[in-house]
Short mmCIF file of C-alpha atoms in Angstrom, two decimals:
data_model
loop_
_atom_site.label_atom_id
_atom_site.label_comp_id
_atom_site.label_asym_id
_atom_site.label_seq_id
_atom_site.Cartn_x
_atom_site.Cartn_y
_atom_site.Cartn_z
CA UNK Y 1 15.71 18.49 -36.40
CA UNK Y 2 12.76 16.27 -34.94
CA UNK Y 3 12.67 16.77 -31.18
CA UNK Y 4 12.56 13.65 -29.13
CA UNK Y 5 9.35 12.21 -27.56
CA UNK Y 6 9.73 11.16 -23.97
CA UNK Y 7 7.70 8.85 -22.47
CA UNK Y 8 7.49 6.87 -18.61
CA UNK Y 9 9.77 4.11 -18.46
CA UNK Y 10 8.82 0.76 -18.45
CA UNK Y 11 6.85 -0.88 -15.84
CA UNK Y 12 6.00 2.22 -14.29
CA UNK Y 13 2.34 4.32 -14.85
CA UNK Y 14 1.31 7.76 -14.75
CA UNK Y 15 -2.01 8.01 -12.09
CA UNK Y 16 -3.69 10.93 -13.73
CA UNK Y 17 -6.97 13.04 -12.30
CA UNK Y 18 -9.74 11.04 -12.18
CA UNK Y 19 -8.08 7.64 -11.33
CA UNK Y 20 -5.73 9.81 -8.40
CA UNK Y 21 -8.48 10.11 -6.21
CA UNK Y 22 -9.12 6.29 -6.14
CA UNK Y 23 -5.53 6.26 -4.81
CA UNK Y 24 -6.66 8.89 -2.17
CA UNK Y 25 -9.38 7.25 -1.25
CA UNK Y 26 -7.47 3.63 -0.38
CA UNK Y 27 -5.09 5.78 1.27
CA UNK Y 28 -6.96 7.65 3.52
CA UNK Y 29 -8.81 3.74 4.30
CA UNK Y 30 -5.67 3.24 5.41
CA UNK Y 31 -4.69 5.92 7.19
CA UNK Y 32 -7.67 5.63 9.21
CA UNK Y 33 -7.47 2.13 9.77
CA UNK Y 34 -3.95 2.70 11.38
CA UNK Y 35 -5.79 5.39 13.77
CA UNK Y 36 -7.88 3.25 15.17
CA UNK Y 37 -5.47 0.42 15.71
CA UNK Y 38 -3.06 2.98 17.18
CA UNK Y 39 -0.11 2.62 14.30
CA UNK Y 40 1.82 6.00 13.80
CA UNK Y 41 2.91 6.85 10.25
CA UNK Y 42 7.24 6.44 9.61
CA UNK Y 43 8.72 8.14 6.35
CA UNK Y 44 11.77 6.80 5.75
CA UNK Y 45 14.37 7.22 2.26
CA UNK Y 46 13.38 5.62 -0.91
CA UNK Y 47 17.04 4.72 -0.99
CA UNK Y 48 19.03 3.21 1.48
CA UNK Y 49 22.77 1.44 1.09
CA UNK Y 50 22.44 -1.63 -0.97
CA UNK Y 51 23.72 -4.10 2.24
CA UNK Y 52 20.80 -2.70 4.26
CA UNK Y 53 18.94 -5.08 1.80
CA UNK Y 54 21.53 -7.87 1.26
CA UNK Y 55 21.29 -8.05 5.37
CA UNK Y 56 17.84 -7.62 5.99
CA UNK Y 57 16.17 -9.30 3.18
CA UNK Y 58 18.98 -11.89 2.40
CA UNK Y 59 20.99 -12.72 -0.27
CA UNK Y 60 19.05 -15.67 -1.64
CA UNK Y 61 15.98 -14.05 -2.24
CA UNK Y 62 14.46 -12.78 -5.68
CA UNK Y 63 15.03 -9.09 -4.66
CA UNK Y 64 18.36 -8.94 -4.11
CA UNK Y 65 19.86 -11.61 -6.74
CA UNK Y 66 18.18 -9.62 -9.70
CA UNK Y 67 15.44 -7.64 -9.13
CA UNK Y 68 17.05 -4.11 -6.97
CA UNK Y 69 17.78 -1.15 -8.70
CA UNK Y 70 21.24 -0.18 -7.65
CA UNK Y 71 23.64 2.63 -8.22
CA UNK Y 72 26.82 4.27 -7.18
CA UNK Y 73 26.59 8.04 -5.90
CA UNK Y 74 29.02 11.12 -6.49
CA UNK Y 75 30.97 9.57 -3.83
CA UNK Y 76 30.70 5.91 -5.09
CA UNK Y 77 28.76 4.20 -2.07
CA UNK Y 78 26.72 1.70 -3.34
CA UNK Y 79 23.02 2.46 -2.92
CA UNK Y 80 19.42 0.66 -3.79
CA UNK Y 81 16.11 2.10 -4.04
CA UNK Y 82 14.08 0.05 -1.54
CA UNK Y 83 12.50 -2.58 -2.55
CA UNK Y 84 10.53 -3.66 -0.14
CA UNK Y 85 9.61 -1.41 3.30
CA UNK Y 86 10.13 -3.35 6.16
CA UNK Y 87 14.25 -3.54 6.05
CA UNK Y 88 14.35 1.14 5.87
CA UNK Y 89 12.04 0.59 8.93
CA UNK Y 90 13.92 -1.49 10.77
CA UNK Y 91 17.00 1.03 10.34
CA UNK Y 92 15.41 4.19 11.25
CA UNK Y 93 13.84 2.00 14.28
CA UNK Y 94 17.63 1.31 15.17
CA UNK Y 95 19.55 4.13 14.08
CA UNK Y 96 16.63 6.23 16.27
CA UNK Y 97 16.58 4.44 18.93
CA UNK Y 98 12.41 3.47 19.45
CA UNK Y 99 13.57 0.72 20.93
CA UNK Y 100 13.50 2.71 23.61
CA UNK Y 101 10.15 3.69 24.05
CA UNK Y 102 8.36 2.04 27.09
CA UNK Y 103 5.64 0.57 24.74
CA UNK Y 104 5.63 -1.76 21.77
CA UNK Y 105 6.78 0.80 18.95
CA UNK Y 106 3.67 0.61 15.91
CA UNK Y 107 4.47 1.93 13.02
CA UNK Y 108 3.06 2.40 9.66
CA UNK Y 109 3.72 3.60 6.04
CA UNK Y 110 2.98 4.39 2.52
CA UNK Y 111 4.52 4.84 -0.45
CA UNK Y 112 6.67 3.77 -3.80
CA UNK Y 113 9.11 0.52 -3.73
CA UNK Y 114 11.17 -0.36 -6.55
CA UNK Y 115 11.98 -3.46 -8.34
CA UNK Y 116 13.08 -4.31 -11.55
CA UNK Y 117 10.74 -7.31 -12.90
CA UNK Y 118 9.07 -8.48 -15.89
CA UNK Y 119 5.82 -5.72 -15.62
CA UNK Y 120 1.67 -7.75 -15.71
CA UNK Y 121 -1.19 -7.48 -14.30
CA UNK Y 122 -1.28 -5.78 -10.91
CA UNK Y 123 3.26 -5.51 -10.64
CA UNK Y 124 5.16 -2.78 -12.10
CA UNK Y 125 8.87 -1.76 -11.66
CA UNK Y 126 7.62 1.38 -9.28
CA UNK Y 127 4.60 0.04 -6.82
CA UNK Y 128 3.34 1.72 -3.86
CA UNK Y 129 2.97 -0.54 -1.08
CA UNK Y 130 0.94 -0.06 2.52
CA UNK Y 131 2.52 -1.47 5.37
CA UNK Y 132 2.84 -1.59 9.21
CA UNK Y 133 5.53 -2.95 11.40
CA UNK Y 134 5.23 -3.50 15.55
CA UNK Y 135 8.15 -4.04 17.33
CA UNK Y 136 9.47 -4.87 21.03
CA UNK Y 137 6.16 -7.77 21.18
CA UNK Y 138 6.79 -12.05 21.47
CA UNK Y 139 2.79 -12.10 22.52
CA UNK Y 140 1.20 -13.75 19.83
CA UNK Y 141 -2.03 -11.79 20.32
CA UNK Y 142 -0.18 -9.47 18.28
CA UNK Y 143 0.59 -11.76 15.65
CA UNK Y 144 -3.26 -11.95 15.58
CA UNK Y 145 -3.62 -8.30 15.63
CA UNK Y 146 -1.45 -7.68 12.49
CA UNK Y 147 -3.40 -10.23 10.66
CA UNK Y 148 -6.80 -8.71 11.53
CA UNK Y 149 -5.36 -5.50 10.66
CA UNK Y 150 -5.25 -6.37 7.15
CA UNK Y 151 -7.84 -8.31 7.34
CA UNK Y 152 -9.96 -5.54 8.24
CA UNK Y 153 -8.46 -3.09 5.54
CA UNK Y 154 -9.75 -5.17 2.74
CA UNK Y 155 -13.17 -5.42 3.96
CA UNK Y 156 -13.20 -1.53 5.10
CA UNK Y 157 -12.34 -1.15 0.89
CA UNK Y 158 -15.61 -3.58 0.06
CA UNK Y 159 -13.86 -6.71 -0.98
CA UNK Y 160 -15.40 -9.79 -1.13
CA UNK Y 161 -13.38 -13.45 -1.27
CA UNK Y 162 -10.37 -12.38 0.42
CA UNK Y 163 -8.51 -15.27 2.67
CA UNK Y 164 -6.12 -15.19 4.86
CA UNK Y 165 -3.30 -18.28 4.81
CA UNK Y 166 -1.07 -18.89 7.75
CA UNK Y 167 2.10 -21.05 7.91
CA UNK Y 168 4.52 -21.08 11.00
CA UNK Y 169 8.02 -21.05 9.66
CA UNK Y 170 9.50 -22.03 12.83
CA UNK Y 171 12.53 -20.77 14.92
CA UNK Y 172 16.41 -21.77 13.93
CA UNK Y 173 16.02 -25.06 15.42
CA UNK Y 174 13.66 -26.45 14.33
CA UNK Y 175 14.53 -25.02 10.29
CA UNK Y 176 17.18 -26.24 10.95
CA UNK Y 177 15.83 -29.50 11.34
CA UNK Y 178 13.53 -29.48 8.79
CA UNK Y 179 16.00 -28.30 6.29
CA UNK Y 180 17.40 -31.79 6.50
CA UNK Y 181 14.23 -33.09 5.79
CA UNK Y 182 13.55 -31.08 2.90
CA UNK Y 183 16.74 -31.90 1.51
CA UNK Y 184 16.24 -35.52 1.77
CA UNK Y 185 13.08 -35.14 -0.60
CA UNK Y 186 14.70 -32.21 -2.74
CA UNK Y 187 18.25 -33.98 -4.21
CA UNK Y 188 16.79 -36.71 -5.90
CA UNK Y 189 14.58 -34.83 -8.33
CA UNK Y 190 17.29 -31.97 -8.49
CA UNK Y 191 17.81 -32.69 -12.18
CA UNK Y 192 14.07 -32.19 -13.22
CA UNK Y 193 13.63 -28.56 -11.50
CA UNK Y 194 14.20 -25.29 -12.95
CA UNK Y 195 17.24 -23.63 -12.46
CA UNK Y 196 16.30 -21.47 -9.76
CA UNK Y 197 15.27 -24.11 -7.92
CA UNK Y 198 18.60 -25.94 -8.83
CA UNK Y 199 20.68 -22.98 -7.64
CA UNK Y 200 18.90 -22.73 -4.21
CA UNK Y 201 18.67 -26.42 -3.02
CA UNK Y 202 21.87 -25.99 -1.16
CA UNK Y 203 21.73 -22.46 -0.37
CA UNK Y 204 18.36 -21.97 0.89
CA UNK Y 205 15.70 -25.00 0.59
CA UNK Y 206 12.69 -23.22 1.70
CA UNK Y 207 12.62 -21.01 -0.67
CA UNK Y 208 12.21 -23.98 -3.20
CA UNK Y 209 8.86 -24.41 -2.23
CA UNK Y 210 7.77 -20.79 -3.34
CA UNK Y 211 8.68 -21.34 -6.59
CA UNK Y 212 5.79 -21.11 -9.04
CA UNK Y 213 7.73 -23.02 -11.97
CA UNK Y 214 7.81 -26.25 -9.88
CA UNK Y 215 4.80 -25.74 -7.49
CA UNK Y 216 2.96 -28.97 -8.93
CA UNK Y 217 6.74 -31.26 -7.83
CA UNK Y 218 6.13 -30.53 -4.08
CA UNK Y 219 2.73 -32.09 -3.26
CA UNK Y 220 4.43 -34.74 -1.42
CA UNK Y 221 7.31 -32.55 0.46
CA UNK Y 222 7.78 -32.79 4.17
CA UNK Y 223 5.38 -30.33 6.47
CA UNK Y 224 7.92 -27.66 8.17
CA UNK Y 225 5.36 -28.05 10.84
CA UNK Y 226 6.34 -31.76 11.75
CA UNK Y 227 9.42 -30.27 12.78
CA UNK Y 228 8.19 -27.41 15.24
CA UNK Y 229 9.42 -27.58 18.93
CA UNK Y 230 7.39 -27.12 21.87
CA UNK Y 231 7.80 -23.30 21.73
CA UNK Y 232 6.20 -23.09 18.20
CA UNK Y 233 3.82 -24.97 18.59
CA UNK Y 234 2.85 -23.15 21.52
CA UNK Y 235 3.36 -19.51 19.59
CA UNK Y 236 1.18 -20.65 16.58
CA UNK Y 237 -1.41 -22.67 18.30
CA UNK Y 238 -1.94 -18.93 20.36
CA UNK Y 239 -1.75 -17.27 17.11
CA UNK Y 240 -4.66 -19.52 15.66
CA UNK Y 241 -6.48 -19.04 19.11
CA UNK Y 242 -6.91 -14.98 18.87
CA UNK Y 243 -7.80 -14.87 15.26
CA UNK Y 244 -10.34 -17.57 15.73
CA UNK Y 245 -11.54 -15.17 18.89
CA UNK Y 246 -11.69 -12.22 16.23
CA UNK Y 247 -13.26 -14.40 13.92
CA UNK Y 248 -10.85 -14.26 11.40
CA UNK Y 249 -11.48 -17.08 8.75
CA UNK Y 250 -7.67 -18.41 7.78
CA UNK Y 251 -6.64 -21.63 6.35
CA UNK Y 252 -2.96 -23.75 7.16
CA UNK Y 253 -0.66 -23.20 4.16
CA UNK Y 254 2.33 -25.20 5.07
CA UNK Y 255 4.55 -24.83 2.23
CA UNK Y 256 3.78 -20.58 2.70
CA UNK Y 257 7.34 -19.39 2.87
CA UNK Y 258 6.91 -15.86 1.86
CA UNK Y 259 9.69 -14.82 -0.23
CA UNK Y 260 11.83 -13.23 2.15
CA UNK Y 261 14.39 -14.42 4.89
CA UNK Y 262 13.78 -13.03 7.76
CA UNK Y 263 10.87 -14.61 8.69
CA UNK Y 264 10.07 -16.57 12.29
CA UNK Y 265 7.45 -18.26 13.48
CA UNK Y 266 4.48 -16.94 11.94
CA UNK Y 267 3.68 -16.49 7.59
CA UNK Y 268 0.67 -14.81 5.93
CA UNK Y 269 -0.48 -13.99 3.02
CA UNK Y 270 -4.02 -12.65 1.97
CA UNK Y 271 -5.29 -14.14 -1.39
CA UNK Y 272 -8.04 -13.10 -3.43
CA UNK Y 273 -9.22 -13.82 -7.08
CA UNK Y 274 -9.82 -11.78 -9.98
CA UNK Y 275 -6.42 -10.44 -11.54
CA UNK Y 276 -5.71 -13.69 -13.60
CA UNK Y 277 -2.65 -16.35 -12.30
CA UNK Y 278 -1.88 -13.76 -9.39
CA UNK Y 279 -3.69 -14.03 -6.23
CA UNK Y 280 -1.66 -12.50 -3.63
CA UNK Y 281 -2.17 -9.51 -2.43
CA UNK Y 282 -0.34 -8.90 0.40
CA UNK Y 283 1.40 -10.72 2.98
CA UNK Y 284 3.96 -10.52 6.22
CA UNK Y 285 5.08 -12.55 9.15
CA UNK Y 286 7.07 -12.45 12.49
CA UNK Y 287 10.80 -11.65 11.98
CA UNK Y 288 12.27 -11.88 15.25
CA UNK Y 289 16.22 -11.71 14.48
CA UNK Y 290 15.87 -8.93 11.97
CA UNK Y 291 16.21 -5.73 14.57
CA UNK Y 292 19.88 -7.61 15.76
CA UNK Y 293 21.17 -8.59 12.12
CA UNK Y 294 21.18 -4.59 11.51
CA UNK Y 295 22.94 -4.01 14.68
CA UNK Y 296 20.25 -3.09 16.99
CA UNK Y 297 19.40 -5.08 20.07
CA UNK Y 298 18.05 -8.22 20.17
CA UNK Y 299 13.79 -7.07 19.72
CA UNK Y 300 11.03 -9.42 18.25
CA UNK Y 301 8.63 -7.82 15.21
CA UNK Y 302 6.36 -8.45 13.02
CA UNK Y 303 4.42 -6.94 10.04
CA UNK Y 304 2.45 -6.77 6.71
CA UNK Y 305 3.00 -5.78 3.04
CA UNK Y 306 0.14 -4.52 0.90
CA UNK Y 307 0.13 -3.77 -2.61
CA UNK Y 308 -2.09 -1.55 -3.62
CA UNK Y 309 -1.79 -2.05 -7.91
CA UNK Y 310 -3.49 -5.32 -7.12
CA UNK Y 311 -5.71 -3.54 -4.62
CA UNK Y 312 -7.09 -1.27 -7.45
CA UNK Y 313 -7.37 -4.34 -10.25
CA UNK Y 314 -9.37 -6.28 -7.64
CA UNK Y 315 -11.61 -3.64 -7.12
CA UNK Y 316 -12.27 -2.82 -10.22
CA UNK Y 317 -12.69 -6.68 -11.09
CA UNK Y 318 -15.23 -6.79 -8.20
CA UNK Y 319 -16.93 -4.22 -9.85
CA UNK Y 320 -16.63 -2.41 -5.79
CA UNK Y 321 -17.63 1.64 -6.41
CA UNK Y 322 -15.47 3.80 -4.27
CA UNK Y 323 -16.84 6.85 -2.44
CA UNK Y 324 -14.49 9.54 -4.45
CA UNK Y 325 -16.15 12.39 -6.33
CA UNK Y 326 -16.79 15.41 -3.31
CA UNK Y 327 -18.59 17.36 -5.88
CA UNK Y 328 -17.16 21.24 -6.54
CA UNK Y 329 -19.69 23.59 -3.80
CA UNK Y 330 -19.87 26.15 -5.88
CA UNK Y 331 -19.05 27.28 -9.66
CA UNK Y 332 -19.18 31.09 -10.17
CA UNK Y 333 -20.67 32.93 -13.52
CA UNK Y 334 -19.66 36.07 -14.09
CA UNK Y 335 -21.39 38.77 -16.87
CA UNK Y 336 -19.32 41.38 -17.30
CA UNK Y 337 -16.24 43.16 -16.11
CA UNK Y 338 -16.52 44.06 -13.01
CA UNK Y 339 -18.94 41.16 -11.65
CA UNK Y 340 -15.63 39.50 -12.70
CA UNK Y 341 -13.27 41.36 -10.39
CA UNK Y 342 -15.56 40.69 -7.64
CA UNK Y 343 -16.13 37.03 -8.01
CA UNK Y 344 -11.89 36.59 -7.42
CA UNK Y 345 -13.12 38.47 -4.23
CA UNK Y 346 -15.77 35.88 -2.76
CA UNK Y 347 -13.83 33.09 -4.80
CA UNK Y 348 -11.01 33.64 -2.64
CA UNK Y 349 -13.19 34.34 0.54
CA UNK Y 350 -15.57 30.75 -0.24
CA UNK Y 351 -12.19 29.30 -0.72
CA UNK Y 352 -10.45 30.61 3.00
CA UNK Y 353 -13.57 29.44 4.38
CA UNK Y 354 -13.24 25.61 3.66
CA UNK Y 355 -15.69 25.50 0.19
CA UNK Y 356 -14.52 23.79 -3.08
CA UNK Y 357 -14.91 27.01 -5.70
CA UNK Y 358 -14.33 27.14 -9.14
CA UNK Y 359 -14.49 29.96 -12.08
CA UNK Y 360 -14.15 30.46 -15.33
CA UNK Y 361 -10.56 31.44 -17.17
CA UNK Y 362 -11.43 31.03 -20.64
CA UNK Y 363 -13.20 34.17 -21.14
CA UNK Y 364 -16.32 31.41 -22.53
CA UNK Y 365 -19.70 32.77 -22.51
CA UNK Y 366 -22.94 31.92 -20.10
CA UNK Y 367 -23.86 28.69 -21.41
CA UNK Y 368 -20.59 27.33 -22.19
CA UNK Y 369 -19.67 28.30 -18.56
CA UNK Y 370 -22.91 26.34 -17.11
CA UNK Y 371 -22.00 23.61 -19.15
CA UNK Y 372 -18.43 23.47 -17.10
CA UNK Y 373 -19.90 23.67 -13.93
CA UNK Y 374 -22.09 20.22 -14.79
CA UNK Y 375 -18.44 18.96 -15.73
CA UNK Y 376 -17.82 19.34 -12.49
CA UNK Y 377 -20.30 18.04 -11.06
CA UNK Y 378 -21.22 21.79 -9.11
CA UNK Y 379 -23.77 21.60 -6.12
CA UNK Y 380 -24.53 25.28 -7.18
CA UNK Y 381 -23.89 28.13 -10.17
CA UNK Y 382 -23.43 31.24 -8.36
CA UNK Y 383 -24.21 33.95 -11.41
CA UNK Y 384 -23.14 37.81 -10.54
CA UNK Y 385 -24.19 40.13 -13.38
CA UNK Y 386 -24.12 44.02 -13.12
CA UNK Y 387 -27.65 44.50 -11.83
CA UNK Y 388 -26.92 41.86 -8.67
CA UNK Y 389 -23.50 43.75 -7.95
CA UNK Y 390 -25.45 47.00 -7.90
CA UNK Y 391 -27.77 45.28 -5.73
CA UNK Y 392 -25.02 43.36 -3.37
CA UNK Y 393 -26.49 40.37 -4.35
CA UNK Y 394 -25.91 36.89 -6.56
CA UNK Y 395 -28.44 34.21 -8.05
CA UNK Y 396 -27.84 30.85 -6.56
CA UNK Y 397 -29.05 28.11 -8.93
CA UNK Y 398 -29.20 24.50 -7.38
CA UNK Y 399 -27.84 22.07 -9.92
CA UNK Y 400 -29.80 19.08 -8.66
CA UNK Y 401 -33.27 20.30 -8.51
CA UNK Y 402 -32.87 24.27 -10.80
CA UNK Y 403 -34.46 26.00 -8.36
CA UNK Y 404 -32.67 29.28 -8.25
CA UNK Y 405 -32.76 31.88 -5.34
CA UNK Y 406 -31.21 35.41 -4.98
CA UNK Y 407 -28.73 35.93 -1.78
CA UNK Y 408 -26.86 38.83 -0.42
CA UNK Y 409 -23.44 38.45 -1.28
CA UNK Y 410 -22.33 38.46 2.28
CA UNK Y 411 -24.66 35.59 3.32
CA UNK Y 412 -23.57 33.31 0.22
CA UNK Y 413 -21.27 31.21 2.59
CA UNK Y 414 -24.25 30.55 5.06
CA UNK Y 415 -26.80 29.77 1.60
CA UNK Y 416 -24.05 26.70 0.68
CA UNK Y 417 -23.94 25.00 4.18
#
């Protein structure tokens, strides 16, 4: 009977050695981009109770009308694997109570989100995500300071062409009053847009103008930022203010939704070419109400989304080289058997001491061995035979230039400095 052949799931990608540490690398970018701005890292569950979403991201959206992946548990509650990272924040921020900190709480994370979509270029059903989240703030210098952030993170990674767009979606006022508007140009070519669109002319307007089926119908639709009162004009003419200060090139987007609902006041999105009809690559805004619709108190926030799929495709479309391979210190030879019993000794010892070491396990002989230490790209071959054991010492050959030199083994740490 044929055993079955498993393999990954659709939409979903196995990062193997070799393309890992380009994952490392963007990571640890990120991490130390969130040091500097003073953002603290949050781990939160990749699954959460499926309302958490419904709430927090809103029932209209994409996500949660088709694209979750929910489940029932052993003790049937209804759970979701998050799909996105700002609503899990947002509960831990409540159900922990950082509201109470003195300062403004800055948070960041990484990691895998989860939604089930048609898989292309740069989206996948599993996708790891970079984010950051600030609550407890109105000031819209931090608006500013969120943008920059991510504004920053692209050109710490070496891309080029990367924009920033900037909408203000208002507060409930003054949506309110420009839903009216945009229902007044919507219902009369109802008939002629896709059914999405169709479906969410009544429930949810805005989120007609992010559809990509019908993009080309709106050209003419009314500005949501006609119908801005005093105080958002005020918040985003600030906002425009500091990133001009930073000198943070942005352009006005005023049909920029964002696909989510709990957006207020201020929308972003960074675009950048090179992975075909997709140019988005991350994006956030100002959600103000969020904190109180999952029964916390009434605090402001705002935050980002990165992708870092697209991240990777850009890169590599850019043709950007990423600072990776930390070549292996040293790669140990040994000739005979008990040259081998001591080189587990100093491997281990090299090893304790901070060095990248590496042996052979294969039982291969000298030259096959030398050719696996220019695999791996070894700064040095450190060859022990019996006459250098006899002699408490071990040939240290330079890969780079072959110059070769003969060092007592208790000095070999000092010889690879």
């Amino acid at each position: 009977m044929a055993k079955e052949r498993f393999e990954k799931p659709t939409g979903t990608q196995d990062v193997l050695p070799g393309a890992v540490e380009k994952w490392q690398y963007i990571e640890g970018k990120a991490r130390d981009l969130c040091r500097r701005f003073n953002y603290r890292e949050i781990r939160t569950p990749m699954f959460e109770h499926t309302g958490l979403f419904e709430r927090g991201v809103g029932e209209t959206t994409d996500i949660v009308e088709g694209e979750m992946y929910t489940f029932k548990d052993k003790g049937d509650r209804d759970l979701a694997l998050r799909p996105e990272g700002t609503a899990g924040v947002v509960r831990a921020y409540v159900q922990n109570k950082l509201y109470g900190e003195p300062d403004v709480s800055k948070l960041y994370y990484i990691g895998p989100m989860f939604r089930y979509e048609r898989p292309q270029a740069g989206r996948y059903r599993q996708f790891h995500q970079f984010g950051i989240e600030a609550f407890g703030a109105v000031d819209p210098a931090i608006d500013a300071e969120v943008i920059s952030m991510g504004y920053q993170f692209y050109k710490d990674l070496g891309l080029k062409d990367v924009r920033v767009e900037l909408n203000s979606v208002g507060n409930a006022p003054s949506r309110a009053a420009y839903r009216e508007k945009l229902l007044g140009f919507l219902r009369p070519m109802k008939d002629n847009l896709c059914s999405d669109c169709q479906r969410r002319i009544e429930r949810n307007p805005l989120r007609v103008l992010d559809c990509k089926v019908d993009q080309d119908k709106f050209t003419d639709a009314p500005s949501i930022l006609d119908s801005l009162d005093d105080e958002c004009i005020t918040h985003f003419e600030k906002v425009k203010m500091h990133l001009d200060i930073m000198g943070v090139e942005f352009t006005i987007n005023p049909r920029l939704v964002r696909g989510l609902d709990y957006y207020t006041h201020t929308a972003f999105e960074y675009k950048a070419a090179g992975i075909g009809s997709i140019d988005t690559v991350g994006g956030g805004g100002r959600y103000n109400g969020l904190v109180e619709e999952i029964g916390g108190p009434d605090q402001p926030g705002i935050g980002f989304g990165i992708g870092l799929e697209r991240i990777l495709l850009i890169l590599e479309d850019q043709k950007v080289e990423l600072e990776t391979a930390k070549p292996l210190d040293v790669y140990f030879v040994a000739l005979g058997e008990e040259a081998d019993i001591e080189i587990s000794k100093q491997l281990y010892f090299l090893r304790s001491q901070g060095f990248s070491a590496e042996r052979d396990y294969l039982g291969r002989k000298m030259k096959a061995q030398m050719k696996s230490a220019d695999r791996m790209s070894a700064r040095y071959t450190a060859i022990l035979g019996e006459d250098e054991l006899k002699n408490g010492v071990i040939a240290l050959k330079s890969m780079s230039t072959g110059e070769q030199q003969t060092v007592k083994l208790e000095e070999l740490a000092q010889a690879l400095v």
